[in-house]
Amino acid sequence: MLKKADFWLLSLVFILFLFFSYFKNPAIFKYRFDDKLVSNYFRSQDIEDKEDKIKDRIFLSDSEIYLATGYLYAKGEDPTKFNFQHPPLVKYLFGFATLFFGNPYWVQIFFALFLIFLTYLLGKMAFKKREVAFLASLFLVFDPLLKDNITQLLLDPAQAVFSLFYIILALYFPNNFLLNGVVLGLLFASKFWSSSLLLVVFIFLYRKFLIKEKVDYKNMFLSFLVAFFYFQSYLYQDFHKLWRPF
């Protein structure tokens, strides 16, 4: 599938991405977490206050809320108590990156690099030409939307990665129900599931009616079952207790 020349080209693209990201946004590489964000979070709009006890409300951005809640999750707090309207998977990653490296932006950089890799892989598989794959991934390096996304701690980069990963698996490896299910579960656990569900429906319709592919409903059902159990795992009330040592 990918040969030595492909990995050399990917290495070049990765280096270009890291170089231009550092040149344009050096602050994300030097960021250090401030504990005050957590105390600010408890005064933010994300905290329900039916008894009106919070007198000095402040407004936090989505990035700040995701980072604060991710840090709380990683420290062992119950994710069902804080910002649970959004799935906690990516916020957990923000929290662990903060605990171990002091910088949650490494998560976004990782997802950006993974997205570039998947773009190259899909280009190579779809067009059978290394040049097309290289140009597609190179265009992504200079995409202003991607650059903007890595400067914020949002859930979109992870959702984009898992979406593209699932598209590749569903179209080229549909019989691997376990891997399809795990990636689908990651997709549903990364951001609110409505858009992910639309993607699944679209892929099914594409395979069934546009390319007239014979769909293996048994494998499809098994992959959905794997995804369901994975997706449900973070809803388990005592899931957060696994991280008590931190």
Coordinates of N, CA and C in Angstrom, one line a residue:
M1 N 0.8 -1.2 0.0 CA 0.0 0.0 0.0 C 0.9 1.3 0.0
L2 N 1.6 1.5 1.1 CA 2.5 2.6 1.2 C 4.0 2.0 1.1
K3 N 4.8 2.6 0.3 CA 6.1 2.2 0.1 C 7.1 3.2 0.7
K4 N 8.4 2.9 0.6 CA 9.4 3.7 1.2 C 9.3 5.1 0.7
A5 N 9.1 5.3 -0.6 CA 9.0 6.7 -1.1 C 7.9 7.4 -0.5
D6 N 6.8 6.7 -0.2 CA 5.6 7.4 0.4 C 6.0 7.9 1.8
F7 N 6.7 7.2 2.5 CA 7.0 7.6 3.9 C 8.0 8.8 3.8
W8 N 8.9 8.8 2.8 CA 9.8 9.9 2.7 C 9.0 11.2 2.4
L9 N 8.0 11.1 1.5 CA 7.2 12.2 1.1 C 6.3 12.7 2.3
L10 N 5.8 11.7 3.1 CA 5.0 12.1 4.3 C 5.9 12.8 5.3
S11 N 7.1 12.3 5.5 CA 8.1 12.9 6.4 C 8.3 14.4 6.0
L12 N 8.5 14.6 4.7 CA 8.7 16.0 4.2 C 7.4 16.9 4.5
V13 N 6.3 16.3 4.3 CA 5.0 17.1 4.5 C 4.9 17.4 6.0
F14 N 5.2 16.4 6.9 CA 5.1 16.6 8.3 C 6.1 17.7 8.8
I15 N 7.3 17.7 8.3 CA 8.3 18.7 8.6 C 7.8 20.1 8.2
L16 N 7.3 20.2 7.0 CA 6.8 21.4 6.5 C 5.6 21.9 7.4
F17 N 4.7 21.0 7.8 CA 3.6 21.4 8.6 C 4.1 21.9 10.0
L18 N 5.0 21.2 10.6 CA 5.5 21.6 11.9 C 6.3 22.9 11.8
F19 N 7.1 23.1 10.7 CA 7.8 24.3 10.6 C 6.9 25.5 10.4
F20 N 5.9 25.4 9.5 CA 5.0 26.6 9.3 C 4.1 26.8 10.5
S21 N 3.7 25.8 11.2 CA 2.9 25.9 12.4 C 3.7 26.7 13.5
Y22 N 4.9 26.3 13.6 CA 5.7 27.0 14.6 C 6.0 28.4 14.2
F23 N 6.3 28.6 12.9 CA 6.5 30.0 12.4 C 5.3 30.9 12.6
K24 N 4.1 30.4 12.3 CA 2.9 31.2 12.4 C 2.3 31.3 13.8
N25 N 2.4 30.2 14.6 CA 1.8 30.1 15.9 C 2.8 29.5 16.9
P26 N 3.9 30.2 17.2 CA 4.8 29.7 18.2 C 4.2 29.5 19.6
A27 N 3.2 30.3 19.9 CA 2.6 30.3 21.3 C 2.1 28.9 21.7
I28 N 1.5 28.2 20.7 CA 1.0 26.9 21.0 C 2.0 25.8 21.4
F29 N 3.2 26.0 21.0 CA 4.3 25.1 21.3 C 4.9 25.5 22.7
K30 N 4.7 26.7 23.1 CA 5.3 27.2 24.4 C 4.2 27.3 25.5
Y31 N 3.0 26.9 25.2 CA 1.9 27.1 26.2 C 2.2 26.3 27.5
R32 N 1.8 26.9 28.6 CA 1.9 26.2 29.9 C 0.6 26.4 30.6
F33 N 0.1 25.4 31.2 CA -1.3 25.4 31.8 C -1.2 26.3 33.1
D34 N -2.3 27.0 33.3 CA -2.4 27.9 34.4 C -3.6 27.3 35.3
D35 N -3.3 26.9 36.5 CA -4.3 26.3 37.4 C -5.5 27.3 37.7
K36 N -5.3 28.5 37.5 CA -6.4 29.5 37.7 C -7.6 29.2 36.8
L37 N -7.3 28.6 35.6 CA -8.4 28.3 34.7 C -9.5 27.4 35.3
V38 N -9.1 26.5 36.2 CA -10.1 25.6 36.8 C -11.0 26.4 37.7
S39 N -10.4 27.3 38.6 CA -11.2 28.1 39.5 C -12.1 29.0 38.7
N40 N -11.6 29.5 37.6 CA -12.4 30.4 36.7 C -13.6 29.6 36.1
Y41 N -13.3 28.3 35.8 CA -14.4 27.5 35.2 C -15.6 27.3 36.1
F42 N -15.3 27.2 37.4 CA -16.4 27.0 38.3 C -17.2 28.3 38.5
R43 N -16.8 29.4 37.9 CA -17.6 30.6 37.9 C -18.1 30.9 36.5
S44 N -17.9 30.0 35.6 CA -18.3 30.3 34.2 C -19.7 29.9 33.8
Q45 N -20.1 30.2 32.6 CA -21.4 30.0 32.1 C -21.8 28.5 32.0
D46 N -20.7 27.7 32.1 CA -21.0 26.2 31.9 C -21.4 25.6 33.2
I47 N -21.3 26.3 34.3 CA -21.8 25.8 35.6 C -23.2 26.2 36.0
E48 N -24.0 25.3 36.2 CA -25.4 25.6 36.5 C -25.5 26.1 37.9
D49 N -26.3 27.2 38.1 CA -26.4 27.8 39.4 C -27.9 28.2 39.6
K50 N -28.7 27.2 40.0 CA -30.1 27.4 40.2 C -30.4 28.3 41.4
E51 N -29.5 28.2 42.4 CA -29.7 29.0 43.6 C -29.0 30.4 43.6
D52 N -28.5 30.7 42.5 CA -27.8 32.0 42.2 C -26.8 32.3 43.3
K53 N -25.9 31.4 43.5 CA -24.8 31.5 44.5 C -23.6 32.2 43.9
I54 N -23.4 32.0 42.6 CA -22.2 32.6 41.9 C -22.5 34.0 41.6
K55 N -21.8 34.9 42.2 CA -22.1 36.4 42.0 C -21.1 37.0 41.0
D56 N -20.0 36.4 40.8 CA -19.0 37.0 39.9 C -18.8 36.1 38.7
R57 N -19.8 35.9 37.9 CA -19.8 35.1 36.7 C -18.8 35.7 35.7
I58 N -18.1 34.7 35.0 CA -17.2 35.1 33.9 C -17.5 34.3 32.7
F59 N -17.2 34.7 31.5 CA -17.4 34.0 30.3 C -16.1 33.4 29.8
L60 N -16.2 32.1 29.6 CA -15.0 31.3 29.0 C -15.3 30.9 27.6
S61 N -14.3 30.8 26.8 CA -14.5 30.3 25.4 C -14.7 28.8 25.5
D62 N -15.1 28.2 24.4 CA -15.2 26.7 24.3 C -13.9 26.1 24.6
S63 N -12.8 26.6 24.0 CA -11.5 26.0 24.2 C -11.1 26.0 25.7
E64 N -11.4 27.1 26.4 CA -11.1 27.1 27.9 C -12.0 26.1 28.7
I65 N -13.2 26.0 28.3 CA -14.1 25.1 28.9 C -13.7 23.6 28.7
Y66 N -13.3 23.3 27.5 CA -12.9 21.9 27.2 C -11.6 21.6 27.9
L67 N -10.7 22.6 28.0 CA -9.4 22.3 28.7 C -9.6 22.1 30.2
A68 N -10.4 23.0 30.8 CA -10.7 22.9 32.2 C -11.4 21.6 32.6
T69 N -12.4 21.3 31.8 CA -13.1 20.0 32.1 C -12.2 18.8 31.9
G70 N -11.5 18.8 30.8 CA -10.5 17.7 30.5 C -9.5 17.6 31.6
Y71 N -9.1 18.7 32.2 CA -8.1 18.6 33.3 C -8.8 18.0 34.5
L72 N -10.0 18.4 34.8 CA -10.8 17.8 35.9 C -11.0 16.3 35.7
Y73 N -11.4 15.9 34.4 CA -11.5 14.4 34.2 C -10.2 13.7 34.4
A74 N -9.1 14.2 33.9 CA -7.9 13.5 34.1 C -7.4 13.4 35.5
K75 N -7.9 14.4 36.4 CA -7.6 14.3 37.8 C -8.5 13.4 38.6
G76 N -9.5 12.8 37.9 CA -10.4 11.9 38.5 C -11.8 12.3 38.8
E77 N -12.2 13.5 38.3 CA -13.5 13.9 38.5 C -14.5 13.2 37.6
D78 N -15.7 13.1 38.0 CA -16.8 12.4 37.3 C -17.1 13.2 36.0
P79 N -16.9 12.7 34.8 CA -17.2 13.5 33.6 C -18.7 13.8 33.4
T80 N -19.6 13.0 34.1 CA -21.0 13.3 34.0 C -21.4 14.6 34.7
K81 N -20.5 15.1 35.5 CA -20.8 16.3 36.3 C -20.4 17.6 35.6
F82 N -19.5 17.6 34.6 CA -19.0 18.8 34.0 C -19.0 18.7 32.5
N83 N -19.8 19.6 31.8 CA -19.8 19.7 30.4 C -20.1 18.4 29.7
F84 N -21.0 17.6 30.3 CA -21.3 16.3 29.7 C -22.1 16.3 28.5
Q85 N -22.6 17.5 28.1 CA -23.4 17.6 26.9 C -22.5 17.3 25.6
H86 N -21.2 17.4 25.8 CA -20.3 17.0 24.8 C -19.5 15.8 25.2
P87 N -19.3 14.8 24.4 CA -18.6 13.5 24.8 C -17.2 13.9 25.3
P88 N -16.7 13.1 26.3 CA -15.5 13.5 27.0 C -14.2 13.0 26.4
L89 N -14.2 12.2 25.4 CA -13.0 11.5 24.9 C -11.8 12.5 24.6
V90 N -12.1 13.5 23.8 CA -11.1 14.5 23.4 C -10.7 15.3 24.6
K91 N -11.6 15.7 25.4 CA -11.3 16.5 26.6 C -10.4 15.7 27.6
Y92 N -10.6 14.4 27.6 CA -9.7 13.5 28.4 C -8.3 13.7 27.9
L93 N -8.1 13.6 26.5 CA -6.8 13.8 25.9 C -6.2 15.1 26.3
F94 N -7.0 16.2 26.2 CA -6.5 17.5 26.6 C -6.0 17.5 28.1
G95 N -6.8 16.8 28.9 CA -6.4 16.7 30.3 C -5.1 16.0 30.6
F96 N -5.0 14.8 29.9 CA -3.8 14.0 30.1 C -2.5 14.7 29.5
A97 N -2.7 15.3 28.4 CA -1.6 16.0 27.8 C -1.1 17.2 28.7
T98 N -2.1 17.8 29.4 CA -1.8 18.9 30.3 C -1.0 18.3 31.5
L99 N -1.5 17.2 32.0 CA -0.8 16.6 33.2 C 0.6 16.1 32.9
F100 N 0.8 15.5 31.7 CA 2.1 14.8 31.4 C 3.1 15.8 30.8
F101 N 2.5 16.7 29.9 CA 3.4 17.6 29.2 C 3.3 19.1 29.5
G102 N 2.2 19.4 30.2 CA 1.9 20.8 30.5 C 1.4 21.6 29.4
N103 N 1.1 20.9 28.3 CA 0.6 21.6 27.1 C -0.4 20.7 26.3
P104 N -1.7 21.1 26.3 CA -2.7 20.3 25.6 C -2.7 20.5 24.1
Y105 N -2.0 21.5 23.6 CA -2.0 21.7 22.2 C -1.2 20.6 21.4
W106 N -0.5 19.8 22.1 CA 0.2 18.6 21.4 C -0.9 17.7 20.9
V107 N -2.1 17.6 21.5 CA -3.2 16.8 21.0 C -3.6 17.2 19.7
Q108 N -3.8 18.6 19.5 CA -4.3 19.1 18.3 C -3.2 18.9 17.2
I109 N -1.9 19.1 17.5 CA -0.9 18.9 16.6 C -0.8 17.4 16.1
F110 N -1.0 16.5 17.0 CA -1.1 15.1 16.7 C -2.2 14.8 15.7
F111 N -3.4 15.3 16.0 CA -4.5 15.1 15.1 C -4.3 15.7 13.8
A112 N -3.7 16.9 13.7 CA -3.4 17.5 12.4 C -2.5 16.6 11.6
L113 N -1.4 16.1 12.2 CA -0.5 15.2 11.5 C -1.2 13.9 11.0
F114 N -2.0 13.4 11.9 CA -2.8 12.2 11.5 C -3.7 12.5 10.4
L115 N -4.4 13.6 10.4 CA -5.3 14.0 9.3 C -4.5 14.1 8.0
I116 N -3.3 14.7 8.0 CA -2.5 14.8 6.8 C -2.1 13.4 6.3
F117 N -1.7 12.5 7.3 CA -1.4 11.1 6.9 C -2.6 10.4 6.2
L118 N -3.8 10.5 6.8 CA -5.0 9.9 6.3 C -5.3 10.4 4.9
T119 N -5.1 11.8 4.7 CA -5.4 12.4 3.4 C -4.5 11.8 2.4
Y120 N -3.2 11.6 2.7 CA -2.3 11.0 1.8 C -2.7 9.6 1.5
L121 N -3.0 8.9 2.5 CA -3.4 7.4 2.3 C -4.6 7.3 1.4
L122 N -5.7 8.1 1.7 CA -6.9 8.1 0.8 C -6.6 8.4 -0.6
G123 N -5.7 9.5 -0.8 CA -5.3 9.9 -2.1 C -4.6 8.8 -2.9
K124 N -3.7 8.1 -2.2 CA -3.0 7.0 -2.8 C -3.9 5.8 -3.1
M125 N -4.8 5.5 -2.3 CA -5.7 4.3 -2.5 C -6.7 4.6 -3.5
A126 N -7.2 5.9 -3.6 CA -8.3 6.2 -4.5 C -7.8 6.4 -5.9
F127 N -6.7 7.1 -6.1 CA -6.2 7.4 -7.4 C -5.0 6.6 -7.9
K128 N -4.4 5.8 -7.0 CA -3.3 4.9 -7.3 C -2.0 5.7 -7.7
K129 N -2.0 7.0 -7.4 CA -0.9 7.8 -7.8 C -0.3 8.5 -6.6
R130 N 1.0 8.4 -6.4 CA 1.7 9.1 -5.3 C 1.7 10.6 -5.5
E131 N 1.7 11.1 -6.7 CA 1.7 12.5 -6.9 C 0.4 13.2 -6.4
V132 N -0.7 12.5 -6.7 CA -2.0 13.0 -6.2 C -2.1 13.1 -4.7
A133 N -1.6 12.0 -4.1 CA -1.6 11.9 -2.6 C -0.8 13.0 -2.0
F134 N 0.4 13.2 -2.6 CA 1.3 14.2 -2.1 C 0.8 15.6 -2.2
L135 N 0.2 15.9 -3.3 CA -0.4 17.2 -3.5 C -1.6 17.5 -2.6
A136 N -2.4 16.5 -2.4 CA -3.6 16.6 -1.5 C -3.1 16.9 -0.1
S137 N -2.1 16.1 0.4 CA -1.6 16.4 1.8 C -0.9 17.7 1.9
L138 N -0.2 18.1 0.8 CA 0.5 19.4 0.8 C -0.4 20.5 0.9
F139 N -1.5 20.5 0.1 CA -2.5 21.5 0.2 C -3.1 21.6 1.6
L140 N -3.2 20.5 2.3 CA -3.8 20.5 3.6 C -2.8 21.2 4.6
V141 N -1.5 21.1 4.4 CA -0.5 21.8 5.2 C -0.7 23.3 5.2
F142 N -1.1 23.8 4.1 CA -1.3 25.3 4.0 C -2.8 25.7 4.1
D143 N -3.6 24.8 4.5 CA -5.0 25.1 4.7 C -5.2 26.0 5.9
P144 N -5.7 27.2 5.7 CA -5.9 28.2 6.9 C -6.8 27.6 7.9
L145 N -7.8 26.8 7.5 CA -8.8 26.3 8.5 C -8.1 25.3 9.4
L146 N -7.2 24.5 8.9 CA -6.4 23.5 9.8 C -5.5 24.3 10.7
K147 N -4.8 25.3 10.2 CA -4.0 26.1 11.0 C -4.7 26.8 12.2
D148 N -5.9 27.3 11.8 CA -6.8 27.9 12.9 C -7.2 26.9 13.9
N149 N -7.5 25.7 13.5 CA -8.0 24.7 14.4 C -7.0 24.2 15.4
I150 N -5.7 24.2 15.0 CA -4.7 23.7 16.0 C -4.4 24.8 17.0
T151 N -4.8 26.0 16.8 CA -4.6 27.1 17.8 C -5.7 27.1 18.8
Q152 N -6.7 26.3 18.7 CA -7.8 26.3 19.6 C -8.0 24.8 20.1
L153 N -8.5 24.7 21.3 CA -8.7 23.4 21.9 C -10.2 23.0 21.7
L154 N -10.5 22.8 20.4 CA -11.9 22.4 20.0 C -11.9 20.9 19.7
L155 N -13.1 20.4 19.5 CA -13.2 18.9 19.2 C -13.2 18.6 17.7
D156 N -13.2 19.6 16.9 CA -13.3 19.4 15.4 C -12.2 18.6 14.8
P157 N -10.9 18.9 15.1 CA -9.8 18.1 14.5 C -9.9 16.6 14.8
A158 N -10.3 16.2 16.0 CA -10.5 14.8 16.3 C -11.6 14.2 15.5
Q159 N -12.7 14.9 15.4 CA -13.9 14.4 14.7 C -13.5 14.3 13.2
A160 N -12.7 15.2 12.6 CA -12.3 15.1 11.2 C -11.4 13.9 11.0
V161 N -10.5 13.6 11.9 CA -9.6 12.5 11.8 C -10.4 11.2 11.9
F162 N -11.3 11.0 12.8 CA -12.0 9.8 13.0 C -13.0 9.6 11.8
S163 N -13.5 10.7 11.3 CA -14.5 10.6 10.2 C -13.7 10.1 8.9
L164 N -12.6 10.7 8.6 CA -11.8 10.3 7.5 C -11.3 8.8 7.6
F165 N -10.9 8.5 8.8 CA -10.4 7.1 9.1 C -11.5 6.1 8.9
Y166 N -12.7 6.5 9.4 CA -13.9 5.6 9.2 C -14.3 5.5 7.7
I167 N -14.2 6.6 6.9 CA -14.5 6.5 5.5 C -13.5 5.5 4.8
I168 N -12.2 5.6 5.1 CA -11.3 4.7 4.5 C -11.6 3.3 4.9
L169 N -11.9 3.0 6.1 CA -12.1 1.6 6.6 C -13.4 1.1 5.9
A170 N -14.5 1.9 5.9 CA -15.8 1.5 5.4 C -15.7 1.2 3.9
L171 N -14.9 2.0 3.2 CA -14.9 1.8 1.7 C -13.9 0.7 1.3
Y172 N -12.7 0.6 2.0 CA -11.7 -0.3 1.5 C -11.5 -1.5 2.4
F173 N -11.9 -1.4 3.7 CA -11.8 -2.6 4.6 C -13.1 -2.9 5.3
P174 N -14.2 -3.0 4.5 CA -15.5 -3.2 5.2 C -15.7 -4.5 6.0
N175 N -14.9 -5.5 5.7 CA -15.0 -6.7 6.4 C -14.3 -6.8 7.8
N176 N -13.5 -5.8 8.0 CA -12.8 -5.7 9.4 C -13.8 -5.0 10.3
F177 N -14.8 -5.7 10.8 CA -15.8 -5.1 11.6 C -15.3 -4.6 13.0
L178 N -14.2 -5.2 13.5 CA -13.7 -4.8 14.8 C -13.0 -3.4 14.7
L179 N -12.2 -3.2 13.7 CA -11.5 -1.9 13.5 C -12.5 -0.9 13.1
N180 N -13.5 -1.3 12.2 CA -14.5 -0.3 11.8 C -15.3 0.1 13.0
G181 N -15.6 -0.8 13.9 CA -16.4 -0.5 15.1 C -15.7 0.4 16.1
V182 N -14.4 0.1 16.3 CA -13.6 0.9 17.2 C -13.5 2.3 16.8
V183 N -13.2 2.5 15.5 CA -13.1 3.8 14.9 C -14.4 4.6 14.9
L184 N -15.5 3.8 14.6 CA -16.8 4.5 14.7 C -17.1 4.9 16.1
G185 N -16.8 4.0 17.1 CA -17.0 4.4 18.5 C -16.2 5.6 18.9
L186 N -14.9 5.7 18.4 CA -14.1 6.9 18.6 C -14.8 8.2 18.0
L187 N -15.3 8.0 16.8 CA -16.0 9.1 16.2 C -17.2 9.6 17.0
F188 N -18.0 8.7 17.4 CA -19.2 9.1 18.2 C -18.8 9.6 19.6
A189 N -17.6 9.2 20.1 CA -17.2 9.7 21.4 C -16.4 11.0 21.4
S190 N -16.1 11.5 20.1 CA -15.3 12.7 20.0 C -16.1 14.0 20.0
K191 N -17.3 13.9 19.5 CA -18.1 15.1 19.4 C -19.6 14.7 19.4
F192 N -20.5 15.6 19.6 CA -21.9 15.2 19.5 C -22.2 14.4 18.3
W193 N -23.0 13.4 18.4 CA -23.1 12.3 17.4 C -23.9 12.5 16.2
S194 N -24.7 13.6 16.1 CA -25.6 13.8 15.0 C -25.0 13.8 13.7
S195 N -23.9 14.6 13.5 CA -23.2 14.7 12.2 C -22.5 13.3 11.9
S196 N -22.0 12.6 12.9 CA -21.4 11.3 12.7 C -22.4 10.3 12.2
L197 N -23.6 10.4 12.7 CA -24.7 9.5 12.2 C -25.0 9.8 10.7
L198 N -25.0 11.0 10.4 CA -25.3 11.4 9.0 C -24.2 10.8 8.1
L199 N -23.0 10.9 8.5 CA -21.8 10.3 7.8 C -22.0 8.8 7.5
V200 N -22.4 8.1 8.6 CA -22.6 6.7 8.5 C -23.7 6.3 7.4
V201 N -24.8 7.1 7.5 CA -25.9 6.9 6.6 C -25.5 7.2 5.1
F202 N -24.7 8.3 5.0 CA -24.2 8.6 3.6 C -23.3 7.6 3.0
I203 N -22.4 7.0 3.8 CA -21.5 6.0 3.3 C -22.3 4.7 2.9
F204 N -23.3 4.4 3.7 CA -24.1 3.2 3.4 C -24.8 3.4 2.1
L205 N -25.5 4.6 1.9 CA -26.2 4.9 0.7 C -25.2 4.9 -0.5
Y206 N -24.0 5.4 -0.3 CA -23.1 5.5 -1.4 C -22.7 4.1 -1.8
R207 N -22.4 3.2 -0.9 CA -22.0 1.8 -1.2 C -23.1 1.0 -1.8
K208 N -24.3 1.3 -1.3 CA -25.5 0.4 -1.7 C -26.0 0.9 -3.1
F209 N -26.2 2.2 -3.3 CA -26.9 2.6 -4.5 C -26.0 3.3 -5.5
L210 N -24.9 3.9 -5.2 CA -24.1 4.5 -6.2 C -23.0 3.6 -6.8
I211 N -22.3 2.9 -6.0 CA -21.3 2.0 -6.5 C -21.8 0.5 -6.6
K212 N -23.1 0.3 -6.1 CA -23.7 -1.0 -6.2 C -22.9 -2.1 -5.6
E213 N -22.3 -1.8 -4.4 CA -21.5 -2.8 -3.7 C -22.4 -3.7 -2.9
K214 N -22.1 -5.0 -2.9 CA -22.8 -5.9 -2.0 C -22.4 -5.7 -0.6
V215 N -23.4 -5.2 0.2 CA -23.1 -4.9 1.6 C -23.3 -6.1 2.5
D216 N -22.3 -6.4 3.3 CA -22.3 -7.5 4.2 C -23.0 -7.0 5.5
Y217 N -24.3 -7.2 5.6 CA -25.0 -6.7 6.8 C -24.6 -7.3 8.1
K218 N -24.1 -8.5 8.1 CA -23.6 -9.1 9.3 C -22.4 -8.3 9.9
N219 N -21.4 -8.1 9.0 CA -20.3 -7.3 9.4 C -20.6 -5.9 9.8
M220 N -21.6 -5.3 9.1 CA -22.0 -4.0 9.4 C -22.6 -3.9 10.8
F221 N -23.5 -4.9 11.1 CA -24.1 -5.0 12.4 C -23.1 -5.2 13.5
L222 N -22.1 -6.1 13.3 CA -21.1 -6.3 14.3 C -20.3 -5.1 14.5
S223 N -19.9 -4.3 13.5 CA -19.2 -3.1 13.7 C -20.0 -2.1 14.5
F224 N -21.3 -2.0 14.2 CA -22.1 -1.1 14.9 C -22.2 -1.5 16.4
L225 N -22.2 -2.8 16.6 CA -22.3 -3.3 18.0 C -21.0 -3.0 18.8
V226 N -19.9 -3.1 18.1 CA -18.6 -2.8 18.7 C -18.6 -1.3 19.1
A227 N -19.0 -0.5 18.1 CA -19.1 1.0 18.3 C -20.0 1.4 19.4
F228 N -21.2 0.7 19.5 CA -22.1 1.0 20.6 C -21.5 0.7 21.9
F229 N -20.9 -0.4 22.1 CA -20.3 -0.7 23.4 C -19.2 0.2 23.8
Y230 N -18.4 0.6 22.8 CA -17.3 1.5 23.0 C -17.9 2.9 23.4
F231 N -18.9 3.3 22.7 CA -19.5 4.6 22.9 C -20.1 4.6 24.3
Q232 N -20.7 3.5 24.7 CA -21.4 3.5 26.0 C -20.4 3.4 27.1
S233 N -19.2 3.1 26.9 CA -18.2 2.9 28.0 C -18.0 4.2 28.7
Y234 N -18.0 5.3 28.0 CA -17.8 6.6 28.7 C -19.0 7.0 29.5
L235 N -20.2 6.4 29.2 CA -21.4 6.8 30.0 C -21.4 6.0 31.3
Y236 N -20.6 5.0 31.4 CA -20.6 4.2 32.7 C -20.2 5.1 33.9
Q237 N -21.0 5.0 34.9 CA -21.0 6.0 36.0 C -19.6 6.0 36.7
D238 N -19.0 4.8 36.8 CA -17.7 4.7 37.5 C -16.5 4.7 36.6
F239 N -16.7 5.1 35.3 CA -15.5 5.2 34.4 C -14.4 6.1 34.9
H240 N -14.8 7.2 35.5 CA -13.8 8.1 36.0 C -12.9 7.6 37.1
K241 N -13.3 6.5 37.8 CA -12.5 6.0 38.9 C -11.2 5.3 38.3
L242 N -11.2 5.0 37.1 CA -10.0 4.4 36.5 C -8.8 5.4 36.6
W243 N -9.1 6.7 36.7 CA -8.1 7.7 36.6 C -7.7 8.3 38.0
R244 N -8.2 7.7 39.0 CA -8.0 8.2 40.4 C -6.5 8.4 40.7
P245 N -5.6 7.5 40.2 CA -4.2 7.7 40.6 C -3.6 9.0 40.1
F246 N -4.2 9.7 39.1 CA -3.7 10.9 38.7 C -4.3 12.1 39.5

